[in-house]
Short mmCIF file of C-alpha atoms and ligand atoms in Angstrom, two decimals:
data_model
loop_
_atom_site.label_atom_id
_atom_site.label_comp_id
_atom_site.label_asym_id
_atom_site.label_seq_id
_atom_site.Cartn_x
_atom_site.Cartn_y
_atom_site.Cartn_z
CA UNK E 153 175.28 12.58 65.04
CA UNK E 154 171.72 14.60 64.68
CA UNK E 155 172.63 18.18 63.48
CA UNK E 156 169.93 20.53 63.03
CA UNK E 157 171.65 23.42 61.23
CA UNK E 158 170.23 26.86 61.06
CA UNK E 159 169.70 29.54 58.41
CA UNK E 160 170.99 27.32 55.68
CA UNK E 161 171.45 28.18 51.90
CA UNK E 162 171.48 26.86 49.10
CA UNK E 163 175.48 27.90 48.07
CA UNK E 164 176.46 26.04 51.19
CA UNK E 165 174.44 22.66 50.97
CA UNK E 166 176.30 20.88 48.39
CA UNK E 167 179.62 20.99 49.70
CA UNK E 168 178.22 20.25 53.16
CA UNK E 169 176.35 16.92 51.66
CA UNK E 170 179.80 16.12 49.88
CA UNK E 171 181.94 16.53 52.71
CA UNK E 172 179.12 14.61 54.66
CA UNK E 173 179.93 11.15 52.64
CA UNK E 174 182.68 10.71 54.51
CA UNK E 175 181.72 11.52 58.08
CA UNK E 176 178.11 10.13 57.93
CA UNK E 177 176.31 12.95 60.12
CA UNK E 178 171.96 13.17 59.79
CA UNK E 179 172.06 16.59 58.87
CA UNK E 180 168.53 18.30 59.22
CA UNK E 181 168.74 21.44 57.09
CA UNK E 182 167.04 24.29 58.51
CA UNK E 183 165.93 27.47 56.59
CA UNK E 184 164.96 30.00 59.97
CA UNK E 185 168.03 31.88 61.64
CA UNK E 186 168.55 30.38 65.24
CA UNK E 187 166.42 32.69 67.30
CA UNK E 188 164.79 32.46 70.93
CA UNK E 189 161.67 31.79 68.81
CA UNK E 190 163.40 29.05 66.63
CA UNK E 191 165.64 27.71 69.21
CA UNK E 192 162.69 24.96 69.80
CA UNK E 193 163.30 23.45 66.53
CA UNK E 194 166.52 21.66 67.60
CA UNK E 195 164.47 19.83 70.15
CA UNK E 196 166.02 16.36 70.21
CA UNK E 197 169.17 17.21 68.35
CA UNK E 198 172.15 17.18 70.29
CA UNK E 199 173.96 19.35 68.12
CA UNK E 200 173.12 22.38 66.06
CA UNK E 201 175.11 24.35 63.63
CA UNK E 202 174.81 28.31 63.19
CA UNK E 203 176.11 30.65 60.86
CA UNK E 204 177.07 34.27 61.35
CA UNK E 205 173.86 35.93 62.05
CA UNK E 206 171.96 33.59 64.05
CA UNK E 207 171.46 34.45 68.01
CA UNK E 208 173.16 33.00 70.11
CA UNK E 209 172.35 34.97 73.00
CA UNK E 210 171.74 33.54 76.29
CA UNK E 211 167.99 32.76 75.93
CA UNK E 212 168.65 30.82 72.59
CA UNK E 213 171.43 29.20 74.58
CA UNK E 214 169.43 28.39 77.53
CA UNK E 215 166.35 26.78 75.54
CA UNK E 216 168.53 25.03 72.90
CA UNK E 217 169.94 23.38 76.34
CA UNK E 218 166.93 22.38 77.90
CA UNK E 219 165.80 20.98 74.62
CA UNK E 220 169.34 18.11 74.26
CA UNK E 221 171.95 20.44 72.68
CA UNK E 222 175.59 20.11 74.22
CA UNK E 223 176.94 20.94 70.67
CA UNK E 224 177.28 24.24 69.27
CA UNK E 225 179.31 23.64 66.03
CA UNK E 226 179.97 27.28 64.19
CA UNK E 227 180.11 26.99 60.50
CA UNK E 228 182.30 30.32 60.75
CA UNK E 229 185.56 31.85 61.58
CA UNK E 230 184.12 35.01 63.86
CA UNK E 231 182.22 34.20 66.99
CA UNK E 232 181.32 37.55 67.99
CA UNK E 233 177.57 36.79 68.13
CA UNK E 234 177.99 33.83 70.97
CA UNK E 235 177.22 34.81 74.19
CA UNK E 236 180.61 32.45 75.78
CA UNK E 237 179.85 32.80 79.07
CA UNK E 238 176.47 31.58 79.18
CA UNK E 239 177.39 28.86 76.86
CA UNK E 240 180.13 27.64 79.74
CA UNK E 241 177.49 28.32 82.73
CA UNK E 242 175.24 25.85 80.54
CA UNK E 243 177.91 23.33 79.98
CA UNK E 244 177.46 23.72 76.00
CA UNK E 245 180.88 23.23 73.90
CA UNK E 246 181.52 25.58 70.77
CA UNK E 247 183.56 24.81 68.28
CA UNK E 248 184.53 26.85 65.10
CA UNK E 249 186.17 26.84 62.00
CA UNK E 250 188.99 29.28 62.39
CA UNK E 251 190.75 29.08 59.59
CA UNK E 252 189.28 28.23 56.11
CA UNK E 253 190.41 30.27 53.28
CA UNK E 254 192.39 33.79 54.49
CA UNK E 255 193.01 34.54 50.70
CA UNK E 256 188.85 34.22 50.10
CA UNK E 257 188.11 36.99 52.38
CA UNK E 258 191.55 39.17 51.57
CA UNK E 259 190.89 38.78 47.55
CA UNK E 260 187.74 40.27 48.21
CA UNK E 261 188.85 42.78 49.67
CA UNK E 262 190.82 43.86 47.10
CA UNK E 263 188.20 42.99 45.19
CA UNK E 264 185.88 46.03 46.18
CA UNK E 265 189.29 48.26 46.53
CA UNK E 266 189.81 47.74 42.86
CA UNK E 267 186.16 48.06 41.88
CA UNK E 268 186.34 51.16 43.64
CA UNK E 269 189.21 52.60 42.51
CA UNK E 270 188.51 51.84 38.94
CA UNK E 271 184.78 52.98 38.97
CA UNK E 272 183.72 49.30 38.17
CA UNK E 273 180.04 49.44 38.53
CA UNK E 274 179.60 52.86 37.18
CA UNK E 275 181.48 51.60 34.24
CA UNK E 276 179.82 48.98 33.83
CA UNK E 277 176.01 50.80 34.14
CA UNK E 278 177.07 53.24 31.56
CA UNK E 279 178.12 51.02 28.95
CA UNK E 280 175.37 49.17 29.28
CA UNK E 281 173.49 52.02 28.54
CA UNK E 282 175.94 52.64 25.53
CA UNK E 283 177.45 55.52 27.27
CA UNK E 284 181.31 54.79 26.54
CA UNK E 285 182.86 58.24 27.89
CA UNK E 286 185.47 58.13 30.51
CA UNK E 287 184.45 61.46 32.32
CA UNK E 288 184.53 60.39 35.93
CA UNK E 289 185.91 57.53 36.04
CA UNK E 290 189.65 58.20 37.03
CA UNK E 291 191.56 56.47 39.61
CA UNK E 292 194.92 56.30 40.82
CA UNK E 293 197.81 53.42 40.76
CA UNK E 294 198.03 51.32 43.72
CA UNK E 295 201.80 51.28 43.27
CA UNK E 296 203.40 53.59 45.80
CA UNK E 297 200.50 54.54 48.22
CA UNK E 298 200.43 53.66 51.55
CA UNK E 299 198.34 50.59 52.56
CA UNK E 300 197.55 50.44 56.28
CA UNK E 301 196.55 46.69 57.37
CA UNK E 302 194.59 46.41 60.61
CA UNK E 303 194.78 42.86 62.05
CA UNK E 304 197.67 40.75 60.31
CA UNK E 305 196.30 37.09 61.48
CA UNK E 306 195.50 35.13 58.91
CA UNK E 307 193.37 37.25 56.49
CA UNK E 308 195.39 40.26 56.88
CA UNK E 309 198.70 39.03 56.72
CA UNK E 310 197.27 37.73 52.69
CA UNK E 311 196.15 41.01 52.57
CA UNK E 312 199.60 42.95 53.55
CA UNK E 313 201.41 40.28 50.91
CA UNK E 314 199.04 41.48 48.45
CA UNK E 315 199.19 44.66 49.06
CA UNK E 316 203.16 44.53 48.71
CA UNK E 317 202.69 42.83 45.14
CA UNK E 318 200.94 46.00 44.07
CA UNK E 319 204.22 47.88 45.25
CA UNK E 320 202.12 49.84 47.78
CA UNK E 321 203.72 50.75 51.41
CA UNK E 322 202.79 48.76 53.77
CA UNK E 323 201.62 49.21 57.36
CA UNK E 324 200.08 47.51 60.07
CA UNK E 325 199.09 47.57 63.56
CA UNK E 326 198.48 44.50 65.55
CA UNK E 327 198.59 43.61 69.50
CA UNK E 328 200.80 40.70 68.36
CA UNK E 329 202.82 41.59 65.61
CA UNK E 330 203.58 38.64 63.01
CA UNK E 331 207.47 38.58 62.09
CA UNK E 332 207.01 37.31 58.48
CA UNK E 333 205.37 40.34 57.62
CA UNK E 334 208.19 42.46 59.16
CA UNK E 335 210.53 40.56 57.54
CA UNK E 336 208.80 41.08 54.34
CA UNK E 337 208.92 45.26 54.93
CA UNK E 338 205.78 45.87 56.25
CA UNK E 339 205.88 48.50 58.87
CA UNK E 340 204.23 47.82 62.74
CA UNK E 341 203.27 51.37 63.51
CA UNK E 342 200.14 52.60 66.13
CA UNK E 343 197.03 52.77 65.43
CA UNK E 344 196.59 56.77 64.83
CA UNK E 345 199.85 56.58 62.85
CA UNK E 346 198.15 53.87 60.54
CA UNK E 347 195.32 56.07 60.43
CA UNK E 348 197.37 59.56 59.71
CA UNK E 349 199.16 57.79 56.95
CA UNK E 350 197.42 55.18 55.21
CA UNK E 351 195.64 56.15 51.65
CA UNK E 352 193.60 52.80 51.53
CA UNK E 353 192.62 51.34 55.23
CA UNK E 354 191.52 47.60 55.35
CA UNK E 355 189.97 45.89 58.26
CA UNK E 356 190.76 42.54 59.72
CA UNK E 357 190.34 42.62 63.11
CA UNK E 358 187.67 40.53 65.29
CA UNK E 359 184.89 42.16 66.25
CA UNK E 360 185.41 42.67 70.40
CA UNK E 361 184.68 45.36 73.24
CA UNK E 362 188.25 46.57 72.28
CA UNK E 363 187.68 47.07 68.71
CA UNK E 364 183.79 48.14 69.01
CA UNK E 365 183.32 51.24 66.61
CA UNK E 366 187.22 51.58 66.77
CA UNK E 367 186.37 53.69 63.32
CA UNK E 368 184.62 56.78 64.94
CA UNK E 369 184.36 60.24 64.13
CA UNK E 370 187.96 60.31 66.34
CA UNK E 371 190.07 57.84 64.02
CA UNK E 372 188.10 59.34 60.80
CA UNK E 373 189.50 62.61 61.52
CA UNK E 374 192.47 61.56 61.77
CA UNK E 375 192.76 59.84 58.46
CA UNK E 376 193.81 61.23 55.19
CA UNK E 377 190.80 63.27 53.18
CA UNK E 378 190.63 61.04 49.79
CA UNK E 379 191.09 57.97 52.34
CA UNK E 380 189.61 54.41 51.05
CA UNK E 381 188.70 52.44 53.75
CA UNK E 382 187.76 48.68 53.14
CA UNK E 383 185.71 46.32 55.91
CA UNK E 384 186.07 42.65 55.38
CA UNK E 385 186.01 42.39 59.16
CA UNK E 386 182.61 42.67 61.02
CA UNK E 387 179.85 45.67 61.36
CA UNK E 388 180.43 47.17 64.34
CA UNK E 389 184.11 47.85 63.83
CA UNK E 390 182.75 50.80 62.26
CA UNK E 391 180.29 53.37 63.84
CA UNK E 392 178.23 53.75 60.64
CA UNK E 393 176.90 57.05 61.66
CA UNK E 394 180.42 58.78 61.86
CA UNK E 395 181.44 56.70 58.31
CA UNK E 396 177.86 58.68 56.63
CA UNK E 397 178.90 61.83 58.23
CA UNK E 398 182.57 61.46 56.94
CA UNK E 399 181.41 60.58 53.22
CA UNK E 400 178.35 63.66 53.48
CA UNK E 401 181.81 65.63 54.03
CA UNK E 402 183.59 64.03 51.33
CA UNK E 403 186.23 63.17 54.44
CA UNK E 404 186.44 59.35 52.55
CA UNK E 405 187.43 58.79 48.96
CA UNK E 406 185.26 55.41 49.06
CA UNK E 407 184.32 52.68 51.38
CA UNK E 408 183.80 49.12 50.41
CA UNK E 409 181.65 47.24 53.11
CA UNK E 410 180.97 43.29 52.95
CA UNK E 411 179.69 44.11 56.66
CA UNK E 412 177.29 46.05 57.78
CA UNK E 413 176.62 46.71 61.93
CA UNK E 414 172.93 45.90 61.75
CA UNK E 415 173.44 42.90 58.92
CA UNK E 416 171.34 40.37 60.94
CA UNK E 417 167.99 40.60 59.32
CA UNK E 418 169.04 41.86 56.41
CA UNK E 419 171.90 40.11 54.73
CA UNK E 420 171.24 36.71 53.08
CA UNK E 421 167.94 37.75 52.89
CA UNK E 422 165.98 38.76 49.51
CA UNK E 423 164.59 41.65 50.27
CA UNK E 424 163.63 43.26 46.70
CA UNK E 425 159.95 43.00 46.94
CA UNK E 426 159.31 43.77 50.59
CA UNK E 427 162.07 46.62 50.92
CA UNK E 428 164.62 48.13 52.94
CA UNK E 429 163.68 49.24 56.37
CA UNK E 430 167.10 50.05 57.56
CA UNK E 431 167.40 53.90 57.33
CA UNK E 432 171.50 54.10 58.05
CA UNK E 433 171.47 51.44 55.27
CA UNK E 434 169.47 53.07 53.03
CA UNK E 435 171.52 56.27 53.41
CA UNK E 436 174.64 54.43 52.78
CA UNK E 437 173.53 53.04 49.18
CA UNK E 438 172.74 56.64 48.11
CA UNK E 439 176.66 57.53 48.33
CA UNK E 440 178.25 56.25 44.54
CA UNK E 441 181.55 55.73 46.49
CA UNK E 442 180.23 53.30 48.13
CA UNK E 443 179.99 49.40 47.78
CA UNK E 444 178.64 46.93 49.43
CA UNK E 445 178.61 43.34 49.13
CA UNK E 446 176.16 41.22 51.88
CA UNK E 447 178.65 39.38 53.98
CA UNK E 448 180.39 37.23 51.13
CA UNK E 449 183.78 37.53 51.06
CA UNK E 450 184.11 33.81 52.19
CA UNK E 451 182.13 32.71 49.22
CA UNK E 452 184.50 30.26 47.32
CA UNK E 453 184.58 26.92 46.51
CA UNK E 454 187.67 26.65 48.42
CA UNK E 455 186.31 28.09 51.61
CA UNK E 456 183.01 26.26 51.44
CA UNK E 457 184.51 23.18 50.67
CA UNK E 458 186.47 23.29 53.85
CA UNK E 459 184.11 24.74 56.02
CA UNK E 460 182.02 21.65 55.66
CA UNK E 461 184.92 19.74 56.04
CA UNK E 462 186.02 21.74 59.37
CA UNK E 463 182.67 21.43 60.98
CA UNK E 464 181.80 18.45 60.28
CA UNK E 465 185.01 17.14 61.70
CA UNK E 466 184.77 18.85 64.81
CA UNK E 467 181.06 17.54 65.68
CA UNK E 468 182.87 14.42 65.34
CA UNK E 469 185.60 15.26 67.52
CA UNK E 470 182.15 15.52 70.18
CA UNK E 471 180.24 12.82 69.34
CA UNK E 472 183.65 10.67 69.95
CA UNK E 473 184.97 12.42 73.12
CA UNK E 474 188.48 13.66 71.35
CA UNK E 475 189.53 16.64 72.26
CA UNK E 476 188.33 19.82 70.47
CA UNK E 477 191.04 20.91 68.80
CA UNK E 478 188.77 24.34 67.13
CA UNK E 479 186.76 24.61 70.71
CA UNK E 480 185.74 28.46 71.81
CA UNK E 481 186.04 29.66 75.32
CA UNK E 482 185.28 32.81 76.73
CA UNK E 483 188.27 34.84 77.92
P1 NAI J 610 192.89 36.00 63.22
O1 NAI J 610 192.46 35.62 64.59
O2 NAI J 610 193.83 35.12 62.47
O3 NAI J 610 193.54 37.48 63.24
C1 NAI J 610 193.01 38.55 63.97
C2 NAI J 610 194.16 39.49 64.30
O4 NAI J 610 193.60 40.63 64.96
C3 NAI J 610 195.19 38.87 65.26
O5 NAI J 610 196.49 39.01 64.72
C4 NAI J 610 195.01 39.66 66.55
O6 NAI J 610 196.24 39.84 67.25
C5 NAI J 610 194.48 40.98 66.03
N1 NAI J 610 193.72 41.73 67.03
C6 NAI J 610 192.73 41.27 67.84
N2 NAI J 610 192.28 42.28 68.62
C7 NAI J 610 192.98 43.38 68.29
C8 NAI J 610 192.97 44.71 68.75
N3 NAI J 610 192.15 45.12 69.72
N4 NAI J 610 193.85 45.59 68.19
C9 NAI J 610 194.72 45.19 67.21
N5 NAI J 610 194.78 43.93 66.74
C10 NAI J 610 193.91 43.03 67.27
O7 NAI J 610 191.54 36.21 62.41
P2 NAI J 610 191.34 36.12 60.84
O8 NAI J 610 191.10 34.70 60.45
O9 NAI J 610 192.39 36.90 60.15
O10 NAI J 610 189.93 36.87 60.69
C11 NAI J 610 189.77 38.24 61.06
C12 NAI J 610 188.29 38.57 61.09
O11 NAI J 610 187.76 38.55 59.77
C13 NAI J 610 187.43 37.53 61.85
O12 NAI J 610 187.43 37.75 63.24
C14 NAI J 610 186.07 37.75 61.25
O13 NAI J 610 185.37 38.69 62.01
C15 NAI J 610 186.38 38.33 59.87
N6 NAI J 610 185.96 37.41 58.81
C16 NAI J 610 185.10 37.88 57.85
C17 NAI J 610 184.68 37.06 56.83
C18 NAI J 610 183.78 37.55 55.76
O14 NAI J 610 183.24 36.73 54.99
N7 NAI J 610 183.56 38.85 55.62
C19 NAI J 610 185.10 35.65 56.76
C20 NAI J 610 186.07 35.27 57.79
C21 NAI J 610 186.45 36.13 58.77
#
């Protein structure tokens, strides 16, 4: 099938052309994110395939209809940025990939806890400026803090096991709790609880109206000063504005963000000669207890190689009328 796919890079293309051997697709690689004012370039391709900050609004939707799509194939887990419900009045099918690597996205979570913790980067700067004191630089064990995991699906529940092989307490709050985890000692406990308790808080929840900005200046007062607080999850979990007030009053002990609210036009995107126009942003990088990575906790081999395998799977799954085992449908 004729795929024009959007806002493509180069770390994705080779495993998409390898896993494309086997299911023969005419992939048209695309470098613009799918906007209304791009949405025109998928004229005569039934199917298209975003990534996690095109705009799939309903304008994009409608025009990418009128122009031949009935395939919107999601080379991503979260489908937050779909508008469902015009995609369904329009008759247009989405399909994800909902499960590619858990352990790509929880490692890196730990990732930025650890480079956190351990003063990583600023370690790093200063001994490459020959500086090799330690003044500043302390951190504590992981073993015997309390780890509060929010969302145990896939990616969290890695994250809770993890979190247990540092000998850290573990709890977790989830509308569905997942038994393995209880079984394994982690403790189900509300949401304010998590927050009252927790020394390190990691996000894994979807982004939805229910867990919009569900870190606000309410649940950040409620956590422990000293608190580090990890988002692997999406933006707008976190209100930004309360997180910069919280760190201005040295509320959080660090925050490590692979997502950012207002990521669209900025992550992906080189922006080192042009600048930074984001002012929330530009506030945030000021704070040294605070990194940020630009949306790539997927980024493995493992994950890429079976995101391309995923997607291109379930554009055949279309183009052959099966059924659509990875389909999206609004609630
Ligand atoms: P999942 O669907 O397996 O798990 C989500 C969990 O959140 C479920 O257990 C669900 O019951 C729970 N949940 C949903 N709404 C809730 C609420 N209001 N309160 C409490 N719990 C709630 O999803 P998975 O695969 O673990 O991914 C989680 C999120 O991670 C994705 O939705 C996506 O936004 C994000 N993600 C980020 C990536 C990155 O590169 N930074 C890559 C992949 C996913």
């Amino acid at each position: 099938m004729k795929i024009a796919f959007f806002d493509v890079h180069r770390f994705e293309r080779q495993s998409f052309d390898q896993a494309n051997q086997k299911w023969g697709h005419e992939i048209v690689y695309l470098e613009p994110r799918l906007t209304p004012a791009t949405a025109q370039l998928a004229a005569s391709f039934p199917s298209v395939c975003a990534f996690v900050n095109d705009q799939l609004n309903q304008r994009t939707l409608q025009i990418l209809h009128a122009e031949g799509v009935r395939l919107i194939a999601l080379r991503s887990a979260g489908f937050n940025h779909v508008d469902l419900n015009a995609a369904e009045k329009l008759g247009l099918q989405v399909v994800r990939v909902p499960a590619y690597s858990p352990h790509a996205v929880a490692e890196h979570a730990v990732a930025l806890l650890l480079a956190l913790n351990r003063k990583m980067i600023r370690a790093h700067s200063r001994i490459q400026e020959l500086n090799f004191s330690l003044d500043g630089l302390v951190g504590f064990d992981l073993c015997g803090k309390t780890s509060g995991i929010v969302g145990t699906g896939r990616i969290g529940t890695v994250m809770a096991k993890i979190m247990k092989g540092f000998e850290c307490e573990v709890l977790a709050f989830d509308l569905s709790p997942n038994p393995e985890l209880t079984r394994l000692g982690v403790q189900y406990v509300p949401a304010d609880q998590l927050y009252a308790r927790s020394d390190i808080i990691s996000l894994h929840v979807p982004l939805t109206p229910s867990t919009h900005h569900m870190i606000n200046a309410n649940s950040l007062a409620q956590m422990k000063p000293g608190v580090f607080l990890i988002n692997t999850g999406r933006g707008g979990l976190i209100d930004t504005q309360a997180l910069i007030d919280a760190l201005k009053r040295g509320k959080i002990g660090a925050a490590g963000l692979d997502v950012y609210e207002e990521e669209e036009t900025i992550f992906f995107q080189d922006l080192s000669e042009s600048g930074l126009q984001d002012d929330v942003l530009a506030r945030l990088l000021t704070f040294p207890n605070v990194l940020i990575t630009s949306h790539q906790a997927f980024l493995t081999h493992e994950a890429l190689s079976q995101i391309a395998e995923t997607t291109l799977a379930n554009i055949s799954a279309f183009e052959r009328h099966e059924a659509l085992i990875n389909a999206v449908r609004s609630q």
